[in-house]
Amino acid sequence: GTLQRLKSATILHSVVIQAYAKTSTKKGSERAEVLLERQKKLYEGSSEQDKKKYLKPTAINYNALMNAWARSGVGGIETAEKVENILTEMERMYREDGDILVKPSKRSYNAAFLAWRNSGVDEAPRRSIMLLPRMFCHPKEENDLDLKPDT
């Protein structure tokens, strides 16, 4: 039925966004971004019942998009700031809207660190360091080990 199609479409969006992310190209990153924007529009235009179950973009989608841009080979400050802006959007949705499905994870921050490293700009180390306090400002949930450093 309709719900099964919605569920399948959401899964397909996630898989395709991740596939584009793995291309490590600007074109793949742009296509991943278009798909995520499309998924967000589908979510916003759906009924409450459908929204709750299937259409919501998650941290997996956002992380894939951030990794796509971080690995796109484009580099530069614009790309690093684009990735950081996606992270900021995730943080806002989690903090202000209470949306646990988009809670930034270690993968989210690692994508931002990678984008700055690959940017080739002089301010990259400083901008990366500025991300560190943001990793630890989220409310701690019981048994939440996700943001412990992995190095």
mmCIF file of C-alpha atoms in Angstrom:
data_model
loop_
_atom_site.group_PDB
_atom_site.id
_atom_site.type_symbol
_atom_site.label_atom_id
_atom_site.label_comp_id
_atom_site.label_asym_id
_atom_site.label_seq_id
_atom_site.Cartn_x
_atom_site.Cartn_y
_atom_site.Cartn_z
ATOM 1 C CA GLY A 1 0.000 0.000 0.000
ATOM 2 C CA THR A 2 0.890 3.654 0.310
ATOM 3 C CA LEU A 3 2.865 3.287 3.537
ATOM 4 C CA GLN A 4 4.991 0.504 2.080
ATOM 5 C CA ARG A 5 5.784 2.700 -0.933
ATOM 6 C CA LEU A 6 6.718 5.565 1.390
ATOM 7 C CA LYS A 7 8.965 3.314 3.438
ATOM 8 C CA SER A 8 10.610 1.967 0.290
ATOM 9 C CA ALA A 9 11.113 5.489 -1.087
ATOM 10 C CA THR A 10 12.752 6.627 2.154
ATOM 11 C CA ILE A 11 15.113 3.653 2.185
ATOM 12 C CA LEU A 12 15.900 4.214 -1.488
ATOM 13 C CA HIS A 13 16.692 7.893 -0.828
ATOM 14 C CA SER A 14 19.110 6.885 1.944
ATOM 15 C CA VAL A 15 20.853 4.274 -0.173
ATOM 16 C CA VAL A 16 21.206 6.560 -3.190
ATOM 17 C CA ILE A 17 22.468 9.492 -1.088
ATOM 18 C CA GLN A 18 25.100 7.191 0.403
ATOM 19 C CA ALA A 19 26.042 5.870 -3.051
ATOM 20 C CA TYR A 20 26.504 9.400 -4.380
ATOM 21 C CA ALA A 21 28.565 10.212 -1.298
ATOM 22 C CA LYS A 22 30.952 7.386 -2.139
ATOM 23 C CA THR A 23 31.693 8.802 -5.600
ATOM 24 C CA SER A 24 33.984 11.427 -4.042
ATOM 25 C CA THR A 25 33.004 13.893 -6.762
ATOM 26 C CA LYS A 26 31.381 17.306 -6.873
ATOM 27 C CA LYS A 27 28.637 15.968 -9.147
ATOM 28 C CA GLY A 28 27.882 13.106 -6.722
ATOM 29 C CA SER A 29 27.743 15.571 -3.817
ATOM 30 C CA GLU A 30 25.381 17.856 -5.722
ATOM 31 C CA ARG A 31 23.098 14.939 -6.567
ATOM 32 C CA ALA A 32 23.112 13.742 -2.955
ATOM 33 C CA GLU A 33 22.143 17.238 -1.856
ATOM 34 C CA VAL A 34 19.265 17.383 -4.365
ATOM 35 C CA LEU A 35 17.958 14.041 -3.097
ATOM 36 C CA LEU A 36 18.110 15.098 0.547
ATOM 37 C CA GLU A 37 16.289 18.334 -0.271
ATOM 38 C CA ARG A 38 13.664 16.302 -2.156
ATOM 39 C CA GLN A 39 13.233 13.970 0.812
ATOM 40 C CA LYS A 40 12.814 16.971 3.145
ATOM 41 C CA LYS A 41 10.127 18.430 0.853
ATOM 42 C CA LEU A 42 8.302 15.095 0.680
ATOM 43 C CA TYR A 43 8.391 14.939 4.471
ATOM 44 C CA GLU A 44 7.091 18.480 4.874
ATOM 45 C CA GLY A 45 4.248 17.822 2.433
ATOM 46 C CA SER A 46 3.128 14.493 3.905
ATOM 47 C CA SER A 47 0.414 13.676 6.418
ATOM 48 C CA GLU A 48 1.283 13.488 10.105
ATOM 49 C CA GLN A 49 0.826 9.715 10.154
ATOM 50 C CA ASP A 50 3.206 9.211 7.239
ATOM 51 C CA LYS A 51 5.738 11.695 8.623
ATOM 52 C CA LYS A 52 6.042 9.871 11.891
ATOM 53 C CA LYS A 53 6.797 6.571 10.240
ATOM 54 C CA TYR A 54 8.721 6.900 7.051
ATOM 55 C CA LEU A 55 9.673 10.135 5.389
ATOM 56 C CA LYS A 56 11.838 11.886 7.959
ATOM 57 C CA PRO A 57 15.449 12.426 6.865
ATOM 58 C CA THR A 58 17.758 11.133 9.586
ATOM 59 C CA ALA A 59 21.319 11.662 10.743
ATOM 60 C CA ILE A 60 22.302 8.881 8.344
ATOM 61 C CA ASN A 61 21.159 11.018 5.393
ATOM 62 C CA TYR A 62 22.800 14.184 6.704
ATOM 63 C CA ASN A 63 26.042 12.360 7.551
ATOM 64 C CA ALA A 64 26.156 10.865 4.051
ATOM 65 C CA LEU A 65 25.714 14.309 2.524
ATOM 66 C CA MET A 66 28.415 15.823 4.751
ATOM 67 C CA ASN A 67 30.795 13.006 3.820
ATOM 68 C CA ALA A 68 29.959 13.479 0.157
ATOM 69 C CA TRP A 69 31.018 17.120 0.288
ATOM 70 C CA ALA A 70 34.009 16.469 2.568
ATOM 71 C CA ARG A 71 35.341 13.863 0.097
ATOM 72 C CA SER A 72 34.215 15.615 -3.092
ATOM 73 C CA GLY A 73 37.655 16.854 -4.031
ATOM 74 C CA VAL A 74 36.296 20.391 -4.304
ATOM 75 C CA GLY A 75 38.034 21.621 -1.147
ATOM 76 C CA GLY A 76 38.170 25.270 -0.251
ATOM 77 C CA ILE A 77 36.486 27.238 2.447
ATOM 78 C CA GLU A 78 33.071 27.169 0.736
ATOM 79 C CA THR A 79 32.881 23.379 0.854
ATOM 80 C CA ALA A 80 34.086 23.184 4.462
ATOM 81 C CA GLU A 81 31.569 25.822 5.501
ATOM 82 C CA LYS A 82 28.812 23.975 3.621
ATOM 83 C CA VAL A 83 29.577 20.834 5.631
ATOM 84 C CA GLU A 84 29.741 22.800 8.865
ATOM 85 C CA ASN A 85 26.387 24.453 8.027
ATOM 86 C CA ILE A 86 24.778 21.030 7.585
ATOM 87 C CA LEU A 87 26.164 20.057 10.997
ATOM 88 C CA THR A 88 24.794 23.295 12.474
ATOM 89 C CA GLU A 89 21.371 22.486 11.004
ATOM 90 C CA MET A 90 21.471 19.037 12.612
ATOM 91 C CA GLU A 91 22.460 20.540 15.963
ATOM 92 C CA ARG A 92 19.629 23.066 15.754
ATOM 93 C CA MET A 93 17.003 20.453 14.872
ATOM 94 C CA TYR A 94 18.172 18.254 17.736
ATOM 95 C CA ARG A 95 18.506 21.045 20.316
ATOM 96 C CA GLU A 96 15.507 23.233 19.427
ATOM 97 C CA ASP A 97 13.064 20.737 17.936
ATOM 98 C CA GLY A 98 14.074 17.761 20.095
ATOM 99 C CA ASP A 99 14.522 15.672 16.953
ATOM 100 C CA ILE A 100 16.496 12.645 18.110
ATOM 101 C CA LEU A 101 16.588 11.247 14.551
ATOM 102 C CA VAL A 102 19.035 13.953 13.477
ATOM 103 C CA LYS A 103 21.185 14.046 16.606
ATOM 104 C CA PRO A 104 24.773 14.685 15.477
ATOM 105 C CA SER A 105 27.078 11.764 16.107
ATOM 106 C CA LYS A 106 30.795 11.204 16.046
ATOM 107 C CA ARG A 107 30.423 10.586 12.298
ATOM 108 C CA SER A 108 28.826 14.003 11.873
ATOM 109 C CA TYR A 109 31.708 15.804 13.540
ATOM 110 C CA ASN A 110 34.304 13.636 11.801
ATOM 111 C CA ALA A 111 32.819 14.685 8.440
ATOM 112 C CA ALA A 112 33.195 18.334 9.435
ATOM 113 C CA PHE A 113 36.790 17.747 10.576
ATOM 114 C CA LEU A 114 37.529 16.005 7.272
ATOM 115 C CA ALA A 115 36.012 18.852 5.279
ATOM 116 C CA TRP A 116 38.244 21.361 7.057
ATOM 117 C CA ARG A 117 41.296 19.126 6.624
ATOM 118 C CA ASN A 118 40.579 18.801 2.904
ATOM 119 C CA SER A 119 39.815 22.498 2.481
ATOM 120 C CA GLY A 120 43.460 23.502 2.105
ATOM 121 C CA VAL A 121 42.860 26.829 3.845
ATOM 122 C CA ASP A 122 45.131 28.282 6.515
ATOM 123 C CA GLU A 123 42.331 28.655 9.040
ATOM 124 C CA ALA A 124 41.353 24.960 8.851
ATOM 125 C CA PRO A 125 43.122 23.916 12.097
ATOM 126 C CA ARG A 126 41.516 26.777 14.031
ATOM 127 C CA ARG A 127 38.074 26.068 12.585
ATOM 128 C CA SER A 128 38.419 22.367 13.422
ATOM 129 C CA ILE A 129 39.379 23.154 16.995
ATOM 130 C CA MET A 130 36.323 25.393 17.271
ATOM 131 C CA LEU A 131 34.144 22.337 16.567
ATOM 132 C CA LEU A 132 35.393 20.403 19.592
ATOM 133 C CA PRO A 133 33.291 22.137 22.271
ATOM 134 C CA ARG A 134 30.209 21.665 20.117
ATOM 135 C CA MET A 135 30.668 17.891 20.301
ATOM 136 C CA PHE A 136 30.156 17.916 24.024
ATOM 137 C CA CYS A 137 27.379 20.481 24.469
ATOM 138 C CA HIS A 138 24.533 18.079 23.684
ATOM 139 C CA PRO A 139 22.495 16.816 26.616
ATOM 140 C CA LYS A 140 23.828 13.467 27.736
ATOM 141 C CA GLU A 141 21.461 10.588 27.478
ATOM 142 C CA GLU A 142 21.848 7.480 29.522
ATOM 143 C CA ASN A 143 24.547 5.193 28.079
ATOM 144 C CA ASP A 144 25.334 7.719 25.349
ATOM 145 C CA LEU A 145 28.880 6.874 24.301
ATOM 146 C CA ASP A 146 28.542 8.132 20.748
ATOM 147 C CA LEU A 147 30.561 11.327 21.122
ATOM 148 C CA LYS A 148 33.538 9.928 22.971
ATOM 149 C CA PRO A 149 36.704 10.624 20.953
ATOM 150 C CA ASP A 150 37.643 7.797 18.623
ATOM 151 C CA THR A 151 41.340 8.559 18.340
#
